[in-house]
CSV table of C-alpha atoms in Angstrom, one decimal:
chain,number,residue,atom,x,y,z
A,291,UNK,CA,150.8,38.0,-116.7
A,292,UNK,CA,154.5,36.9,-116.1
A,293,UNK,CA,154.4,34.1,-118.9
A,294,UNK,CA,156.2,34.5,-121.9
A,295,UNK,CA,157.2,32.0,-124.5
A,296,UNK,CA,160.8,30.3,-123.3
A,297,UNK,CA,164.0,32.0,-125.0
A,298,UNK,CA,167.3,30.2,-125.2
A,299,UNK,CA,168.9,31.7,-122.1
A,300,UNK,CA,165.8,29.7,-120.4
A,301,UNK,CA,167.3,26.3,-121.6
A,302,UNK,CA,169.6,25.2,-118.2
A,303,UNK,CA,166.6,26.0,-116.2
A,304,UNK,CA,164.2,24.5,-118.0
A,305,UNK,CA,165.8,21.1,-117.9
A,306,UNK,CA,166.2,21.7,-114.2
A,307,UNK,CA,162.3,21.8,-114.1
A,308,UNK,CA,162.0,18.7,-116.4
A,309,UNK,CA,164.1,16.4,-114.6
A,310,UNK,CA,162.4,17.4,-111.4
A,311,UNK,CA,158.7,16.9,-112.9
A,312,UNK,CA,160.8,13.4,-114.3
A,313,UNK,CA,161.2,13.0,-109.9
A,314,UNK,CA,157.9,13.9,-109.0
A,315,UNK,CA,156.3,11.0,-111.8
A,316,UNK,CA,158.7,8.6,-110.2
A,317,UNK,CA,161.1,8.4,-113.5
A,318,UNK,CA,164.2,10.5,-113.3
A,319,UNK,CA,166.0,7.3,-114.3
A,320,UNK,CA,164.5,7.8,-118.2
A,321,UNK,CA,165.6,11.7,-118.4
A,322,UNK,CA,168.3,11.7,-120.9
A,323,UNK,CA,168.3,15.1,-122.3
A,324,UNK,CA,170.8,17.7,-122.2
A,325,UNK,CA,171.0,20.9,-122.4
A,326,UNK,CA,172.3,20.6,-126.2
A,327,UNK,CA,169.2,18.4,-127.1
A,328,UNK,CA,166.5,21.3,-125.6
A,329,UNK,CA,168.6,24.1,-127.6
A,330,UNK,CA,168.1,22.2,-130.9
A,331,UNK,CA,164.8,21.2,-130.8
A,332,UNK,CA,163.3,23.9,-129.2
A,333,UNK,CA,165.3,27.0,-130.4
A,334,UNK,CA,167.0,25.2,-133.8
A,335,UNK,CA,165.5,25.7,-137.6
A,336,UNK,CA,162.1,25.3,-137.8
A,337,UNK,CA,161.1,24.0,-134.4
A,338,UNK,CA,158.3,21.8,-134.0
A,339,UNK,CA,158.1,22.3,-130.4
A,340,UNK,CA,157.8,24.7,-128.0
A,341,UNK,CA,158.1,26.4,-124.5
A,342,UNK,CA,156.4,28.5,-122.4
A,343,UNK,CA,157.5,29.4,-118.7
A,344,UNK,CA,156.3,31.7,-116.1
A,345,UNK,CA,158.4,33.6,-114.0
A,346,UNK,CA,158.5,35.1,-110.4
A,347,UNK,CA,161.0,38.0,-109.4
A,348,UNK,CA,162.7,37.3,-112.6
A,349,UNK,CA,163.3,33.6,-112.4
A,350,UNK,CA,161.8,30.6,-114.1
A,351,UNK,CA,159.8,28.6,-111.7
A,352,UNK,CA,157.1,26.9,-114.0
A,353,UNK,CA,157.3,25.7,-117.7
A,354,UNK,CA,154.8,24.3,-120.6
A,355,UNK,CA,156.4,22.5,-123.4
A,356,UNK,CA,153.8,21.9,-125.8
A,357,UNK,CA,153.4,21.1,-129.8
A,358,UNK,CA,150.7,20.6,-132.9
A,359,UNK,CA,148.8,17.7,-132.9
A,360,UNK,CA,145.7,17.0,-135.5
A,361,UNK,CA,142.2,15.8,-135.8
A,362,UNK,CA,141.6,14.4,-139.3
A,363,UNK,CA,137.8,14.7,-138.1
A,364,UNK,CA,138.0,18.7,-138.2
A,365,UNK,CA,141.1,18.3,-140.7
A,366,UNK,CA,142.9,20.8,-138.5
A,367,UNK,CA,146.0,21.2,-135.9
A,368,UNK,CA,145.4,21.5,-132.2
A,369,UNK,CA,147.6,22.1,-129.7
A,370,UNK,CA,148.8,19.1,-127.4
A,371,UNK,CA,150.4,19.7,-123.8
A,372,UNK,CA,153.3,17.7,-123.3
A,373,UNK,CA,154.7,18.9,-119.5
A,374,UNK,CA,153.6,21.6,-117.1
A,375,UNK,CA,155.4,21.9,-114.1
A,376,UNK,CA,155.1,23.9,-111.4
A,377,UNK,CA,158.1,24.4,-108.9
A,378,UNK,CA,156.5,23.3,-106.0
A,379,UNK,CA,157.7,26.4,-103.5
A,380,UNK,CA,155.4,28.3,-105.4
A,381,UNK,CA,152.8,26.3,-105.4
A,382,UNK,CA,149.1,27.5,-104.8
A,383,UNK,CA,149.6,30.6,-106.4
A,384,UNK,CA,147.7,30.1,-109.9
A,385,UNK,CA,150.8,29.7,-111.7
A,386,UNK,CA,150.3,26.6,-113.6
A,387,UNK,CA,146.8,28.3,-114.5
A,388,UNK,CA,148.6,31.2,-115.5
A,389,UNK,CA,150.3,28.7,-117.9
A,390,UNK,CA,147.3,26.9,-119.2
A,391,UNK,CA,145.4,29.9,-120.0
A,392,UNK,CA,148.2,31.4,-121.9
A,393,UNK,CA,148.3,28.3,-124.0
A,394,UNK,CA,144.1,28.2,-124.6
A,395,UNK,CA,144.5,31.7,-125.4
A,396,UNK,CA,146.9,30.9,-128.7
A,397,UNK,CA,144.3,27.8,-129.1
A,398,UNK,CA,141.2,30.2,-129.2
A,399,UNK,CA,143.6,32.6,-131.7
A,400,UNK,CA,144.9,30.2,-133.9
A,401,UNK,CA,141.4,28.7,-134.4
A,402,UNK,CA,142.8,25.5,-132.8
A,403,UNK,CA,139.3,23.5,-131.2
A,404,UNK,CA,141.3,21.2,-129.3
A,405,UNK,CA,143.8,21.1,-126.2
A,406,UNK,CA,145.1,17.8,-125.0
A,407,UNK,CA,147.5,16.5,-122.6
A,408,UNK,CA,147.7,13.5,-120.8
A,409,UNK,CA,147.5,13.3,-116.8
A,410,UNK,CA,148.6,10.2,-114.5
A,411,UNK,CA,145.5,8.8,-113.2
A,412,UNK,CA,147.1,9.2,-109.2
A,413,UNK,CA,147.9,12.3,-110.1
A,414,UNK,CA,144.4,13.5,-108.3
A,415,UNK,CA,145.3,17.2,-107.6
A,416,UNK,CA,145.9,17.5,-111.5
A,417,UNK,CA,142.6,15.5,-112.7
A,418,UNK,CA,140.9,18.2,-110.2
A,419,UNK,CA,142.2,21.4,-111.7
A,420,UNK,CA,141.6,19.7,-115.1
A,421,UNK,CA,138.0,18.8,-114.4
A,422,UNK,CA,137.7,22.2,-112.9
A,423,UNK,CA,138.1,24.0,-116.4
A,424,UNK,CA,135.5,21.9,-118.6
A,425,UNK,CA,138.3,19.3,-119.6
A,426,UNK,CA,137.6,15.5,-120.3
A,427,UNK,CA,139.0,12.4,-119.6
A,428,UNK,CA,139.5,10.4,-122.7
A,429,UNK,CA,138.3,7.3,-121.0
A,430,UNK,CA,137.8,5.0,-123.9
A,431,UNK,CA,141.2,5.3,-125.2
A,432,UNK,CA,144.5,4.2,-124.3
A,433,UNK,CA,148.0,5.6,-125.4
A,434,UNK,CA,150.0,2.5,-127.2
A,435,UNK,CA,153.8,3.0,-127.2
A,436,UNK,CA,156.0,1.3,-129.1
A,437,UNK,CA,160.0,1.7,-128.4
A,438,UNK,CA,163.0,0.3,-127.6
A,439,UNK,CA,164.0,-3.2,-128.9
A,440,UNK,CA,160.5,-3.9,-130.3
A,441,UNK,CA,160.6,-0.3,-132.6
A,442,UNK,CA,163.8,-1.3,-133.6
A,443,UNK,CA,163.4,-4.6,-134.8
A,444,UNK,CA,159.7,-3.8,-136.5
A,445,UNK,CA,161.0,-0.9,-137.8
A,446,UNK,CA,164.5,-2.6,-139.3
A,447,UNK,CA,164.8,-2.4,-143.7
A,448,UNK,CA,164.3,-5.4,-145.5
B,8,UNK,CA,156.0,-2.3,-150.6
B,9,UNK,CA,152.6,-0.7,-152.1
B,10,UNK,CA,153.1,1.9,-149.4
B,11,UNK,CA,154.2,5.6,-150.4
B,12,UNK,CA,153.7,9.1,-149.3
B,13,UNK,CA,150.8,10.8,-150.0
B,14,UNK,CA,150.5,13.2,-152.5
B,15,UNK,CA,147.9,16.1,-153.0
B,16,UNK,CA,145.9,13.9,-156.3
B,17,UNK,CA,145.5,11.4,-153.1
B,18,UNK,CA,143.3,14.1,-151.1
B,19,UNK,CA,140.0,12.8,-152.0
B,20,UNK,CA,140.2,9.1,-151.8
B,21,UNK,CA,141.9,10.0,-148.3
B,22,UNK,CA,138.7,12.2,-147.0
B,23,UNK,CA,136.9,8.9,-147.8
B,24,UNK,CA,138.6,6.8,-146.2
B,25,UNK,CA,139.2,9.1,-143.2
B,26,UNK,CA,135.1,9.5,-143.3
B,27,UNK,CA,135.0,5.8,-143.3
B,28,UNK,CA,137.1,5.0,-140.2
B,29,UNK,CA,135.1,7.8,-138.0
B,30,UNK,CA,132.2,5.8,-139.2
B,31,UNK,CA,133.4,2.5,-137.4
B,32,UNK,CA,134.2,4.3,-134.6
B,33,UNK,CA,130.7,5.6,-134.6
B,34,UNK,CA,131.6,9.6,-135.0
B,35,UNK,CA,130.7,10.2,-138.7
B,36,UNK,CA,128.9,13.3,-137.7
B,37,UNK,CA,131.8,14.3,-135.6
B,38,UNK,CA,133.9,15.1,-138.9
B,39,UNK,CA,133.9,18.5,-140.5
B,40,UNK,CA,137.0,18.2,-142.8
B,41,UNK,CA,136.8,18.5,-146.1
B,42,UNK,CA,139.2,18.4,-148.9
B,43,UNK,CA,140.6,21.7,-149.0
B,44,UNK,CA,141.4,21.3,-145.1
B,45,UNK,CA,143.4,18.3,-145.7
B,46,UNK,CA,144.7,20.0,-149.0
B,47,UNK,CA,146.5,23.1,-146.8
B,48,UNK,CA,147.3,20.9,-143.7
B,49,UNK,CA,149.2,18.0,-145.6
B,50,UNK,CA,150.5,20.0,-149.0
B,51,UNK,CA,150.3,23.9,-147.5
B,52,UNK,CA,153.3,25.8,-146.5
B,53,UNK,CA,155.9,23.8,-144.2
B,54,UNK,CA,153.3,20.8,-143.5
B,55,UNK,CA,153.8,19.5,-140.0
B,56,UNK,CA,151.4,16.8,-140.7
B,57,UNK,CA,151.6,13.7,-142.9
B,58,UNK,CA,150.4,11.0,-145.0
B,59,UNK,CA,151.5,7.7,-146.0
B,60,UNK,CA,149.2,5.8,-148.3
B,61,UNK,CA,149.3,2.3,-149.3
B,62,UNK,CA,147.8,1.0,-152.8
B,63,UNK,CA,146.3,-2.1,-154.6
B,64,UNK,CA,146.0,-1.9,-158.2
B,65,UNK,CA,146.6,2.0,-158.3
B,66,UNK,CA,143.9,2.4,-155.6
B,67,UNK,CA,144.3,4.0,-152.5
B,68,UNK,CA,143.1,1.4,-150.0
B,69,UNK,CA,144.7,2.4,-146.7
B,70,UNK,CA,146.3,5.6,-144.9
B,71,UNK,CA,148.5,6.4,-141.9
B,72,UNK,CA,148.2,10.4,-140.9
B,73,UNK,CA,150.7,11.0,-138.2
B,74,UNK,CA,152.4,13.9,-137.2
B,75,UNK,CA,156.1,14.9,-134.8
B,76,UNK,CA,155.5,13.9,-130.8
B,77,UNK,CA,158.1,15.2,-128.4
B,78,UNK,CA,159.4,13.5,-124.7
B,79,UNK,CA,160.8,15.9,-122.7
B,80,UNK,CA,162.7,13.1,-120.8
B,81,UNK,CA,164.5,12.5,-124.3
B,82,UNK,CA,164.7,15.7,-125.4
B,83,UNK,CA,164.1,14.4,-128.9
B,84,UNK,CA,161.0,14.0,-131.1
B,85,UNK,CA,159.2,10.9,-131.4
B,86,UNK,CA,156.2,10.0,-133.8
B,87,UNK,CA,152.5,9.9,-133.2
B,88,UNK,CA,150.0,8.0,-135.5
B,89,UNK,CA,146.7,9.9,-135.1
B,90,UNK,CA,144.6,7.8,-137.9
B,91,UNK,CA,145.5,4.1,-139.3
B,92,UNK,CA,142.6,2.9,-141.6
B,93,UNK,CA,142.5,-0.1,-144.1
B,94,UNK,CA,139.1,-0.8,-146.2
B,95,UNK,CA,137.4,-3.5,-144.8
B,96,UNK,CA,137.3,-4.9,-148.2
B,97,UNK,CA,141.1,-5.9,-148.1
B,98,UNK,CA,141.8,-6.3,-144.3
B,99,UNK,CA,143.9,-9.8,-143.5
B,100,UNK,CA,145.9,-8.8,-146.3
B,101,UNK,CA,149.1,-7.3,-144.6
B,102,UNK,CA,148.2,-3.5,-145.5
B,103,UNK,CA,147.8,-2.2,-142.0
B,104,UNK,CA,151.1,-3.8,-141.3
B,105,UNK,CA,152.9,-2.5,-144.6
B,106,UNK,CA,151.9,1.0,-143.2
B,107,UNK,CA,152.7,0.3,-139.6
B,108,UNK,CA,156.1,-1.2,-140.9
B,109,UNK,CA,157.1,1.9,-143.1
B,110,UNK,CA,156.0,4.5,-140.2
B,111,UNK,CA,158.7,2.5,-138.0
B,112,UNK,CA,161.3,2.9,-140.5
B,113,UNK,CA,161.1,6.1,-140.8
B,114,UNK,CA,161.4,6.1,-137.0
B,115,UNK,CA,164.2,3.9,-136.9
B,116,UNK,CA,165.9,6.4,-139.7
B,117,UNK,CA,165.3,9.4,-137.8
B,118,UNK,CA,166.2,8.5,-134.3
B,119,UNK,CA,163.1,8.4,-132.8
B,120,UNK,CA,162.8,6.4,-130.2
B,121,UNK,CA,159.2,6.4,-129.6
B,122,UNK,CA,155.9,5.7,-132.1
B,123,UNK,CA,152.9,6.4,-130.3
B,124,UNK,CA,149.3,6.1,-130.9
B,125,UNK,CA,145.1,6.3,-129.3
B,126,UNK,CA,143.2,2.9,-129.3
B,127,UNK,CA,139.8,2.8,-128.6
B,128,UNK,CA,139.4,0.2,-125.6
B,129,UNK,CA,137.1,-2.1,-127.3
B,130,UNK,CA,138.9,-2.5,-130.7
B,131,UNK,CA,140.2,-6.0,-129.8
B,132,UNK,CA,141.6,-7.0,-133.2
B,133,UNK,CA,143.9,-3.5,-133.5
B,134,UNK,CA,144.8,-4.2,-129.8
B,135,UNK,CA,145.8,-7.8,-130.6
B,136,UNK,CA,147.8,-6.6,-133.6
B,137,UNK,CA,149.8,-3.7,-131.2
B,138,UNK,CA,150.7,-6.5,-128.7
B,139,UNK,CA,151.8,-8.8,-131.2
B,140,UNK,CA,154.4,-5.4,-132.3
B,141,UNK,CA,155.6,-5.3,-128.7
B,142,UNK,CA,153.7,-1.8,-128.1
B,143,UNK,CA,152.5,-1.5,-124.6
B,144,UNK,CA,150.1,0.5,-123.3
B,145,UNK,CA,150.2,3.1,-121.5
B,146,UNK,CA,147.4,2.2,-118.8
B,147,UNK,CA,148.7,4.8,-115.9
B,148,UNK,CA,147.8,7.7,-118.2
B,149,UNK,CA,144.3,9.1,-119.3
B,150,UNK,CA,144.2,12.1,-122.1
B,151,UNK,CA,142.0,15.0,-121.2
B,152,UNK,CA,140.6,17.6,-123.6
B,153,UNK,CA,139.6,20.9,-123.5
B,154,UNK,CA,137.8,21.7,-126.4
B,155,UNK,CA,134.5,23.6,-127.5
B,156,UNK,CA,132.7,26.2,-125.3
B,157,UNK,CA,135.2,25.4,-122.3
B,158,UNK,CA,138.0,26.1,-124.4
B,159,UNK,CA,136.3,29.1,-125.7
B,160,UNK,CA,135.6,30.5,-122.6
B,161,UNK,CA,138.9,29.5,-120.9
B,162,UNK,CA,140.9,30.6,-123.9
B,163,UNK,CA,139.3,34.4,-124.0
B,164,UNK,CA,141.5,37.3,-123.7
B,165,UNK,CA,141.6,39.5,-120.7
């Protein structure tokens, strides 16, 4: 297997591979992070966040950043997906696989019973390879956000 | 504000209420945590989940468990609520909205920029109450899990 778990020197490439996942779901305008910011949270004290990446002939081409989540129904962490990215010139060749099974490998391990992520519902390619390995579509919930102006203001003192 | 972290005396009277929510969204036998659990995930070694509680007349009568999120895009943490729970015997009172309110501070404090939670589709009044925030949901995406005997099997070594 040629994934390992990212390392600092990973950091400029990594963000190249976010910002162009950010393309692919139509939203480079919203990538804001630099460098600096990846460093700290993935590599800084106590992390609470992490990477995985795959390589071919010695360079990065695919990445997973991924972190705990928790069920207070088991009272136990799982492990939540939040990119994977494949370069798409290598494409095809199992890599994002290669990535997933590496993470539901430390799942299994760690005694973690559940492995989310969240797909774009166009993204039909995806859904397939999701479907493909036993997941399930969370299809009576939706994902509430609440940010910008709206956070700020509800979450104001006094 | 009645609201407040959790602390480990609060363990029980959290399991109830926890056990009460999974009840009203008809999963009760879907929960396997039990004291001890919540015990070593909240109060164990470097806890990277949490608990706010909120009180009336020393009684614990609603809790928030969230836990660290991350955007990539941001390359910062945000916050995800995974269970909000009043007693039905004191809903219309404010309490859901005390907890909601103190969550977003510590947001605001923090720097996160985005608080992020699940609703079930057909929980109208929760999704009224969201709305009236400013959340928005997130109606593009659809969360998929891998869990149980796919996870198992996907997640083996070798």
């Amino acid at each position: 297997m040629s994934v390992r778990p990212a390392v600092e020197a990973d950091v400029a490439r990594i963000l190249i591979l976010i910002r162009e996942l950010a393309e692919y779901e139509r939203a480079l305008d919203q990538v804001r992070a630099t460098e600096e910011d990846l460093l700290n949270t993935l590599f800084g004290h106590n992390p609470q966040v992490f990477a995985h990446v795959v390589e071919v002939d010695n360079v990065v081409i695919g990445i997973a950043i991924w972190h705990l989540n928790y069920s207070t129904w088991l009272g136990k962490h799982g492990m939540y997906l939040e990119d994977l990215y494949v370069d798409p010139k290598y494409r095809g060749e199992g890599h994002g696989m290669e990535l997933l099974k590496s993470l539901a490998q430390i799942c299994v391990s760690r005694g973690y019973e559940r492995f989310q992520w969240w797909v774009l519902d166009w993204n039909t390619s995806a859904l397939e390879l999701y479907k493909s390995l036993g997941a399930v579509g969370m299809d009576e919930w939706t994902v509430y956000r609440l940010s910008g102006d709206a956070l700020q203001e509800f979450g104001r003192n006094g």
